[in-house]
Coordinates of C-alpha atoms and ligand atoms in Angstrom, one line a residue:
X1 CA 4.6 61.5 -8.5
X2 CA 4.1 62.2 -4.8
X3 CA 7.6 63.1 -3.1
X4 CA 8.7 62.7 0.6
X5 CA 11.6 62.9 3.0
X6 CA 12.4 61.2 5.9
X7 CA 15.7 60.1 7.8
X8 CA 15.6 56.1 7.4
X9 CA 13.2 54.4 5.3
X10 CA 12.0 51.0 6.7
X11 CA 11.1 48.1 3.8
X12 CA 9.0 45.5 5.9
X13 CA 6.5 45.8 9.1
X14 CA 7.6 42.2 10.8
X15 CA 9.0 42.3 14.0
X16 CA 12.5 43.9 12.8
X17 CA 11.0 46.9 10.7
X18 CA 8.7 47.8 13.8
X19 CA 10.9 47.3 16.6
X20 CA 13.7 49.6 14.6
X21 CA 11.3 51.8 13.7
X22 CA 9.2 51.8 17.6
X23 CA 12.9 52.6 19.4
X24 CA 14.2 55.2 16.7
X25 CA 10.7 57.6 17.6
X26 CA 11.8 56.9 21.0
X27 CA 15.1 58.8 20.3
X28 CA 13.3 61.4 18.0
X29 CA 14.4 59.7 14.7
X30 CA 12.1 59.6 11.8
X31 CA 10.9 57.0 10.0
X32 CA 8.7 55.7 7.6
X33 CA 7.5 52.0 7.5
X34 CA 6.5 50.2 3.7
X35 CA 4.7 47.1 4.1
X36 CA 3.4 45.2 1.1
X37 CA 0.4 43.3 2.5
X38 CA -2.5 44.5 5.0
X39 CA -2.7 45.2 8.0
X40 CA -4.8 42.6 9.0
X41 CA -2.5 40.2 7.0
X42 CA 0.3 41.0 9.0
X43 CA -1.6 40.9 12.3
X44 CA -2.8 37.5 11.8
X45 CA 0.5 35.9 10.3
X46 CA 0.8 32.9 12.4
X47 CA 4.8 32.3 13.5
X48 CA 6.9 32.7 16.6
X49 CA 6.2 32.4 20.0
X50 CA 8.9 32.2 22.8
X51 CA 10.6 35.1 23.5
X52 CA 14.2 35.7 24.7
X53 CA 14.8 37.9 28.3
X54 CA 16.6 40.2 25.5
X55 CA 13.5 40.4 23.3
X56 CA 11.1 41.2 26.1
X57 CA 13.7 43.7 27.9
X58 CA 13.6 45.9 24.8
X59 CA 9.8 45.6 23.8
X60 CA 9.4 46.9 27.7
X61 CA 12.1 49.9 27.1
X62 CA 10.4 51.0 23.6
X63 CA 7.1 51.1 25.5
X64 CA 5.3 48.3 24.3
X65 CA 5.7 45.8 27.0
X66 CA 2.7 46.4 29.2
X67 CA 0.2 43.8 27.5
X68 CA 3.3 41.3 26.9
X69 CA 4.1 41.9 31.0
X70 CA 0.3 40.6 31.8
X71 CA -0.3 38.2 29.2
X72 CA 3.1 36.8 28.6
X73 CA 3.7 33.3 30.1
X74 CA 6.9 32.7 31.6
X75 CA 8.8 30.0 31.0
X76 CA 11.9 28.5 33.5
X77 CA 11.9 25.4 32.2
X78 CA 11.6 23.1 28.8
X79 CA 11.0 19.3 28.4
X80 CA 13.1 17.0 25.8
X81 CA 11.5 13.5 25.4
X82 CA 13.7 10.5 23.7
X83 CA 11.4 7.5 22.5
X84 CA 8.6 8.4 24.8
X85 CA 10.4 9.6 28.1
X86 CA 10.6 12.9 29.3
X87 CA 13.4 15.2 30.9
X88 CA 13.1 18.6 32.2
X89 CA 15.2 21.0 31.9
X90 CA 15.5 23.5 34.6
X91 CA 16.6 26.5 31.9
X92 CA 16.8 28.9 34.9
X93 CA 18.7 27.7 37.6
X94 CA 21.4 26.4 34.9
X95 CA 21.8 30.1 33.6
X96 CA 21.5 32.3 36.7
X97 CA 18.1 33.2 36.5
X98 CA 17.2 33.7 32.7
X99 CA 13.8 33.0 31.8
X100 CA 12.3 32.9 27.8
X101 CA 8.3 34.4 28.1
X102 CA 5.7 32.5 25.6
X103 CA 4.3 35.5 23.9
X104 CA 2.8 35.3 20.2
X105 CA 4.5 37.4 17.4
X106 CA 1.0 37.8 16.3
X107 CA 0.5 39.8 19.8
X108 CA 3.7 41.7 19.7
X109 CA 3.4 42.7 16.0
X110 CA -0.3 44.1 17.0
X111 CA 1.1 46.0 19.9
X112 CA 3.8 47.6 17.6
X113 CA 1.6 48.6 15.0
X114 CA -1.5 49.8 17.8
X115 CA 1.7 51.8 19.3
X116 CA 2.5 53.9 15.9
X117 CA -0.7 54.2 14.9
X118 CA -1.6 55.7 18.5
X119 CA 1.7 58.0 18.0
X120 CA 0.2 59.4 14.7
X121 CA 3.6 57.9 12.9
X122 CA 3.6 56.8 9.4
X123 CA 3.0 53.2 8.2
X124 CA 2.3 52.9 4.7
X125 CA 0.5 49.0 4.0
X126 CA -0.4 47.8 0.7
X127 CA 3.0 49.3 -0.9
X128 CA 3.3 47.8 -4.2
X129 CA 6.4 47.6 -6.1
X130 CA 8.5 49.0 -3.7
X131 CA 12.0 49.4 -4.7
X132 CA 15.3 50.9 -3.2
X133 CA 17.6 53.2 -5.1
X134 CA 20.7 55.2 -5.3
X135 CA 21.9 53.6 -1.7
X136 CA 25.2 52.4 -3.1
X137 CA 28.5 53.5 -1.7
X138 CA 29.8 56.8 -3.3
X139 CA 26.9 56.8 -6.0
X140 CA 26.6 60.8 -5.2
X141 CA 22.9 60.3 -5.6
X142 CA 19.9 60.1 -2.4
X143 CA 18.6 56.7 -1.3
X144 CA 15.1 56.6 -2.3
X145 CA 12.8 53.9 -1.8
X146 CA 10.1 53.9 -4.8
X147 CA 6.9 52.3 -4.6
X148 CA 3.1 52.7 -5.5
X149 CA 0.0 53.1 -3.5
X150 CA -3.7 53.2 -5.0
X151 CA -2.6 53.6 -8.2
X152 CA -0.2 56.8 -7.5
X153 CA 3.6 56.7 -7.8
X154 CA 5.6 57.7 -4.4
X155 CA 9.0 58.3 -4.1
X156 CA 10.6 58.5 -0.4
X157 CA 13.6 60.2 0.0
X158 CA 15.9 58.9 2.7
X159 CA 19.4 58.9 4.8
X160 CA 19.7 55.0 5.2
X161 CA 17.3 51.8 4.0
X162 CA 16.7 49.4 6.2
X163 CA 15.6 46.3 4.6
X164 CA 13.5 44.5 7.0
X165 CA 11.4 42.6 4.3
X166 CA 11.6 38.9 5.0
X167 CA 13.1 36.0 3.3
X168 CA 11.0 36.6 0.0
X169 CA 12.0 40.6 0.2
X170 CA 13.3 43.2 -2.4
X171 CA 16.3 44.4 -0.7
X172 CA 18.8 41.9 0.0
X173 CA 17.4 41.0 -3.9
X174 CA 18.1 44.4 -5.3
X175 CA 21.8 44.5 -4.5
X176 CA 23.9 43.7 -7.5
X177 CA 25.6 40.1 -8.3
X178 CA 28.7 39.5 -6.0
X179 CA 28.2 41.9 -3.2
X180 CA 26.9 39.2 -0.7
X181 CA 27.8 35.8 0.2
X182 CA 25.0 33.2 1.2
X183 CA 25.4 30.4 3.0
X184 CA 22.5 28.1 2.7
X185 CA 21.4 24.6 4.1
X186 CA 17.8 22.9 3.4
X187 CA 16.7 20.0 5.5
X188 CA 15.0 16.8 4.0
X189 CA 11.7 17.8 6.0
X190 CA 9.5 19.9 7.3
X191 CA 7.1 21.0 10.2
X192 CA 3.2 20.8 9.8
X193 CA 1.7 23.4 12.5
X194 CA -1.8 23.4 13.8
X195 CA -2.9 26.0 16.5
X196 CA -5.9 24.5 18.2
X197 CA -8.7 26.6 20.5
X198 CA -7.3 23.8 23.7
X199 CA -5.9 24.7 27.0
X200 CA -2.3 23.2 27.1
X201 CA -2.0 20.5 29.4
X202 CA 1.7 20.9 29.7
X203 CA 3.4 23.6 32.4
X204 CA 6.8 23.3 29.5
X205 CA 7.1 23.5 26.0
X206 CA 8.4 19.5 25.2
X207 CA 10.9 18.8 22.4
X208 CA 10.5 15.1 21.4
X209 CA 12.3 13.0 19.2
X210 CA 10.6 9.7 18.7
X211 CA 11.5 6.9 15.7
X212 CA 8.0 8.0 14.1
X213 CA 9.7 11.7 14.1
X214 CA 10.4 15.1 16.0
X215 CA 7.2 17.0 17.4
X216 CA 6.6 19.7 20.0
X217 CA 4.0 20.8 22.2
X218 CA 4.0 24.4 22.3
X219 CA 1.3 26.9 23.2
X220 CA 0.1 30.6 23.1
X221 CA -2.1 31.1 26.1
X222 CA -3.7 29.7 28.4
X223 CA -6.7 28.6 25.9
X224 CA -4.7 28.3 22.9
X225 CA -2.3 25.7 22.2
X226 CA 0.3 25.3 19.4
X227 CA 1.5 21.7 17.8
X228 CA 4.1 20.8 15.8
X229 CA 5.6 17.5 14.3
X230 CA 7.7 16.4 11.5
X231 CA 7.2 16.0 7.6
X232 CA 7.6 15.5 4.3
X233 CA 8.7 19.2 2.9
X234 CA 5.9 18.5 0.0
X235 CA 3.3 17.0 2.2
X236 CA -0.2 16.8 0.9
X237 CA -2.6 17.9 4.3
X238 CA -5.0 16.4 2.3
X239 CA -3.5 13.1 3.6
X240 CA -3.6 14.5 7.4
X241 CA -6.9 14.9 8.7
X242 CA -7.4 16.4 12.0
X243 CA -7.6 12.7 13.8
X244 CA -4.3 11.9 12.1
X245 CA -2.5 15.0 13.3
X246 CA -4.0 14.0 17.2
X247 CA -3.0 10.7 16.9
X248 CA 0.6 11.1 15.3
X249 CA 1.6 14.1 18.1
X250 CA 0.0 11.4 21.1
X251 CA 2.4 8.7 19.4
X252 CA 5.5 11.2 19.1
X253 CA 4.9 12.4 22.6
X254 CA 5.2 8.9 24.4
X255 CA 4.9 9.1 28.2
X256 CA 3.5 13.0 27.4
X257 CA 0.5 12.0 24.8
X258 CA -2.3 12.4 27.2
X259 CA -1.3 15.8 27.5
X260 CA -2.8 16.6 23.7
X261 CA -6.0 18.4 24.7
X262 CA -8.1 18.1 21.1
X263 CA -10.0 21.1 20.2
X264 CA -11.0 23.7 17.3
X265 CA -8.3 23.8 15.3
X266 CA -8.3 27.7 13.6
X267 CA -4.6 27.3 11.5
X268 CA -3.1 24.7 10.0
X269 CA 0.5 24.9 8.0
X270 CA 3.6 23.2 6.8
X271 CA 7.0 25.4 7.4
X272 CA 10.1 24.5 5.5
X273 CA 13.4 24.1 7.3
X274 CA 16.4 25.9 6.1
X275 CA 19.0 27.5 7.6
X276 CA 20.5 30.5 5.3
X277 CA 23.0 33.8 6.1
X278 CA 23.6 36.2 3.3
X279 CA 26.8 38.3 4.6
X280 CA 28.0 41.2 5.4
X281 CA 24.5 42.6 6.2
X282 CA 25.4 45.9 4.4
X283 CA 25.5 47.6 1.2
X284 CA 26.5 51.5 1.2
X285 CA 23.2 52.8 2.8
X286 CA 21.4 49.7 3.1
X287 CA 21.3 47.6 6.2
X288 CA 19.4 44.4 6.0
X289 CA 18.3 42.9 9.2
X290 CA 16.1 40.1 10.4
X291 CA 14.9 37.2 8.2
X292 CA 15.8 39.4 5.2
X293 CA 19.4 38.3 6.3
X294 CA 19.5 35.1 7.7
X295 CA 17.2 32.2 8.6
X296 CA 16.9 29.4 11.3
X297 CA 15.1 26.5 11.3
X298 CA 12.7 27.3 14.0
X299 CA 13.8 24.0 16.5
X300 CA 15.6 26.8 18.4
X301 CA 13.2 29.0 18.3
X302 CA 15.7 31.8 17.2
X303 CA 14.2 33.8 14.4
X304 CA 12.1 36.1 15.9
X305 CA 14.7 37.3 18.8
X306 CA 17.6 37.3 16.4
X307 CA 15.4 39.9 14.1
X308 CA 15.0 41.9 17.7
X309 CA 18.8 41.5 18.2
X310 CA 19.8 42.8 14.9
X311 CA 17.5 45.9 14.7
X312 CA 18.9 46.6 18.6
X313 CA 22.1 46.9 16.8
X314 CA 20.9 49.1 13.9
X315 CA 19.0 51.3 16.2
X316 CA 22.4 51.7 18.5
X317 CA 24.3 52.4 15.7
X318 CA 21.6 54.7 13.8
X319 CA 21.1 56.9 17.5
X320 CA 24.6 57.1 17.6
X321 CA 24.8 58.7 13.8
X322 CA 22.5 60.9 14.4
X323 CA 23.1 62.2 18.0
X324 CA 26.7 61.9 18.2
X325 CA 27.6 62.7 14.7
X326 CA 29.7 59.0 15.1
X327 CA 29.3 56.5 11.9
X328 CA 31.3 53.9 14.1
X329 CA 28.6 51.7 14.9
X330 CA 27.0 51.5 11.2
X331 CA 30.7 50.4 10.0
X332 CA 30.5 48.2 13.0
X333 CA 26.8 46.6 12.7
X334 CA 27.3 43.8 10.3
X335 CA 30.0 42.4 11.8
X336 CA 28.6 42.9 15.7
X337 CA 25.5 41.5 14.2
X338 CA 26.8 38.3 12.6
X339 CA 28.8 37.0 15.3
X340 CA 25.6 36.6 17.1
X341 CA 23.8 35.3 14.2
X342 CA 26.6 33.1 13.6
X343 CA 26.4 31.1 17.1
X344 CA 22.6 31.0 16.8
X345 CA 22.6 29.5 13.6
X346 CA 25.0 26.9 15.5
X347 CA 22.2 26.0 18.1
X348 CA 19.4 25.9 15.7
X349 CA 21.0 23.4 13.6
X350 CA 22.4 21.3 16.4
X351 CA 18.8 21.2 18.1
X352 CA 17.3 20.7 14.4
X353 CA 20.1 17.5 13.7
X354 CA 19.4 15.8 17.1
X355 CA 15.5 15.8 17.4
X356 CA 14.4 15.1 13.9
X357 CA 14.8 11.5 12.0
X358 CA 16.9 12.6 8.6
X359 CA 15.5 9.4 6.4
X360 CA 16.7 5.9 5.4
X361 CA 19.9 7.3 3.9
X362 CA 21.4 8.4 6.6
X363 CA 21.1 5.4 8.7
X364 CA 24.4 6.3 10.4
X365 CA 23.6 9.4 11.2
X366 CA 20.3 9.1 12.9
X367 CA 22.0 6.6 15.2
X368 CA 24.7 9.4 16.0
X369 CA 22.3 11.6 16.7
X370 CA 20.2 9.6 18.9
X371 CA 23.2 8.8 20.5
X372 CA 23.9 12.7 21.1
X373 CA 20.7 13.8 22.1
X374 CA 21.0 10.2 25.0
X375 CA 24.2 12.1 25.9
X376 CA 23.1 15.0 26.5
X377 CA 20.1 14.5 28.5
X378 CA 22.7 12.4 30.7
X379 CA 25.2 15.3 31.4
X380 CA 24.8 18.0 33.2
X381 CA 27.0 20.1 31.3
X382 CA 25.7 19.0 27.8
X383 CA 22.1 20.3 29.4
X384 CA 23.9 23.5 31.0
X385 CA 25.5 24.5 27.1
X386 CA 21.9 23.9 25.8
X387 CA 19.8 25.6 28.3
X388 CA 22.1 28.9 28.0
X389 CA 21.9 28.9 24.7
X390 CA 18.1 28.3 24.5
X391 CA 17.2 31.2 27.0
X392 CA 19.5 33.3 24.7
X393 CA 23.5 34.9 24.2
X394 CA 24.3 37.7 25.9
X395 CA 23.7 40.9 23.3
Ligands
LIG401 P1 9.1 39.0 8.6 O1 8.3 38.7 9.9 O2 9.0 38.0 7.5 O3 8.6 40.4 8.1 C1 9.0 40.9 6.9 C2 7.9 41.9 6.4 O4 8.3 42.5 5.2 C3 7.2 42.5 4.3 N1 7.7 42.5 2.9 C4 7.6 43.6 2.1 N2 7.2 44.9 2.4 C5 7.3 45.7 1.4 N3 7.8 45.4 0.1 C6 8.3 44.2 -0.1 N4 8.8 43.9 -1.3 C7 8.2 43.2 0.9 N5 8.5 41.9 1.0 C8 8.2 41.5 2.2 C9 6.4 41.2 4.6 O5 5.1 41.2 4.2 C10 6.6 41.2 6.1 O6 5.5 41.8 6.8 O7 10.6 39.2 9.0 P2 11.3 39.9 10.3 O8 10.7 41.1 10.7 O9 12.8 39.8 10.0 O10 11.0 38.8 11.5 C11 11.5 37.5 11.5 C12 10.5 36.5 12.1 O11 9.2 36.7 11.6 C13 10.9 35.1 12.0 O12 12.3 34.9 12.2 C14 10.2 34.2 13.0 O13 8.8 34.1 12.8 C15 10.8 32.7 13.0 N6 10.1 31.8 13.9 C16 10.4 31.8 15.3 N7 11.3 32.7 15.8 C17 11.5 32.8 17.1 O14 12.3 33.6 17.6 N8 10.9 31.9 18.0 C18 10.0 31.0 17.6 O15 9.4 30.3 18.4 C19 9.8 30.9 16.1 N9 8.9 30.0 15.7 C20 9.2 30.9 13.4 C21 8.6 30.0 14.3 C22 8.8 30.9 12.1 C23 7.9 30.0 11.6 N10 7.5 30.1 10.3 C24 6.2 30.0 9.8 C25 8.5 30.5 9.3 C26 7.7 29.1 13.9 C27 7.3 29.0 12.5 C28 6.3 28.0 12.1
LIG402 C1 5.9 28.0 18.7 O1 5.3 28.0 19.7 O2 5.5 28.3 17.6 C2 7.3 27.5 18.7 C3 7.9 27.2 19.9 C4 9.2 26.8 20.0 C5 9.9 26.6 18.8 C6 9.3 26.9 17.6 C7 8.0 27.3 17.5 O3 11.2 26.1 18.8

């Protein structure tokens, strides 16, 4: 059994684990990062891409904003379109000047990793089996995270765990029965997701809800563009070919439709909705954080920036253990952290209920909801509530 020692261990190399990990080097903290799958695996996982002033503030100050500065695309706007007509929102001049930047987490998970690679830090991928031990409260023993690579046993001894390992993770699944709540909702659909090789026509991202369904027009770059619309959470994509998908997102889009721009399309995916929080976000010494912790669905695009939002928190309260000698902020973090999560998991469902058609059963309901989303695009302070909370809460 190979033995080590470090002062947090880090379950997961997603956004959270790499941002906590990035800003505790910063501040002379060690660390050491377990990720199950590859590297390349992890590069090219296709998910997020608008990022929050908050999210791109603290990428810059944990030195990994250059690339994101020049490549990022800065959004001050967003479109909503009901039955074919569009509205845009002026995001910025309803919130003083906050922008969101358009900014792949496939690109900020590369620069994370390039960044502790390049700083000789460790970053163990392909850890099998990995399981956390000894963290409970008053337990007398170390925190350890176990775990195998090529074939050998490891053992990493550690001050705190932070489980940063996704929905499908081991830590928020090794704590015993009773010591978390969860608070779960799933949604009668789901998204099918195609990125396509096609310069986006549109200056905005657009929202539509349309009777055929909710889709978006998103992108990544200025080459690359990134479509979504509304389906069955089982769908077969054997029953969407390529034309299909074009068709169905000109249809959805009404008046915005002949901004599709068709090209090769290089991902294709269905994402289930859900919305979940499993509180309090701690367990003796182990912090969960990020998706490992709560879920959006992603019609607010939330998930990534609240993962960035909770490890900000961690890493606060983590700096101020070790350089003050203070444990305020750790018995503080779940709490702070779930306030946030809390009023993000408000928007996301409100966004997710207005622009998506919930099925024949809920006849009444759809018609309340079209008859929010017509009231909000008519009010100015309706538009102001949802722009602010779009660009972001105040950390
Ligand atoms: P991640 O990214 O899931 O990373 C967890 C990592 O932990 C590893 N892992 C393990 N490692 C070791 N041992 C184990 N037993 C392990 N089990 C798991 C995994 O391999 C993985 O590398 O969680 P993290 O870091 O909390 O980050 C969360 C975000 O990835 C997520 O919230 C966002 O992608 C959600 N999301 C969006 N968020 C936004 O802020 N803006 C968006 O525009 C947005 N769009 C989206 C999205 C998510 C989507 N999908 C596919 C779910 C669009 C989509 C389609
Ligand atoms: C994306 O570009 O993938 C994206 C954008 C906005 C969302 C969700 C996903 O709300």
């Amino acid at each position: 059994m190979a033995r080590q020692r470090t002062q947090v261990g880090i379950v997961g190399a997603g956004p959270a684990g790499l941002v906590l990990a990035q800003r505790l080097a910063r501040h002379g903290i060690e660390a050491v990062v377990l990720e199950r799958r590859d590297r390349a695996y992890v590069e090219g996982r296709i998910r997020a891409g608008v990022l929050e002033q908050h999210t791109v503030d603290l990428l810059g100050e944990i030195g990994v904003g250059g690339r994101l500065a020049r490549e990022g695309l800065v959004h001050d706007g967003v479109e909503i379109c009901l039955d074919g007509r569009r509205t845009r929102l002026d995001m910025s001049a309803m919130t003083g000047g906050k922008k969101v930047t358009v900014y792949g987490q496939t690109e900020v998970t590369k620069d994370l990793i390039a960044a502790r690679l390049a700083q000789d830090l460790p970053l163990v991928f392909e850890a099998e089996e990995v399981t956390p031990l000894g963290y409970a409260e008053g337990s007398g023993e170390t925190p350890r995270l176990a775990y195998r690579k090529d074939g050998e046993d490891h053992e990493l001894a550690c001050d705190f765990i932070a489980g940063c390992d996704g929905f499908h993770g081991v830590c928020r699944a090794s704590l015993p029965a009773g010591a978390l709540t969860f608070y779960e909702r799933t949604y009668p659909f789901a998204w099918l997701g195609i990125l396509a090789k096609a310069p986006p026509a549109s200056d905005e991202l657009i929202y539509a809800r349309s009777p055929r369904g909710f889709a978006l027009y998103s992108m990544r770059s200025p080459e690359v563009s990134r479509l979504y619309i509304q389906c069955r959470p089982d769908e077969d994509l054997e029953e969407w070919p390529l034309p299909r998908i074009w068709e169905e997102l000109r249809l959805r889009l009404g008046d915005a439709g002949h901004l599709v721009q068709e090209g090769e399309v290089t991902d294709v995916g269905v994402t289930p909705m859900r919305s979940f929080v499993a509180e309090p976000m701690r367990h003796g010494r182990l912090f969960l954080a990020g998706d490992a912790a709560h879920i959006v669905p992603p019609t607010g695009a939330k998930g990534l920036n609240l993962a960035v939002a909770d490890v900000r928190y961690l890493s606060d309260a983590l700096i101020e253990h070790y350089k003050e000698g203070s444990d305020a902020g750790l018995a503080a973090y779940s709490e702070r952290a779930i306030a946030r999560i809390w009023k993000a998991q408000r928007f996301s469902w409100w966004m997710t209920s207005m622009l998506h058609n919930f099925g024949p059963d809920q006849a009444f309901e759809d018609r309340v909801r079209q008859a929010e989303l017509e009231y909000v695009l008519s009010s100015e302070a309706a538009l102001t509530t949802l722009a602010e909370n779009y660009v972001g809460l105040p950390i």
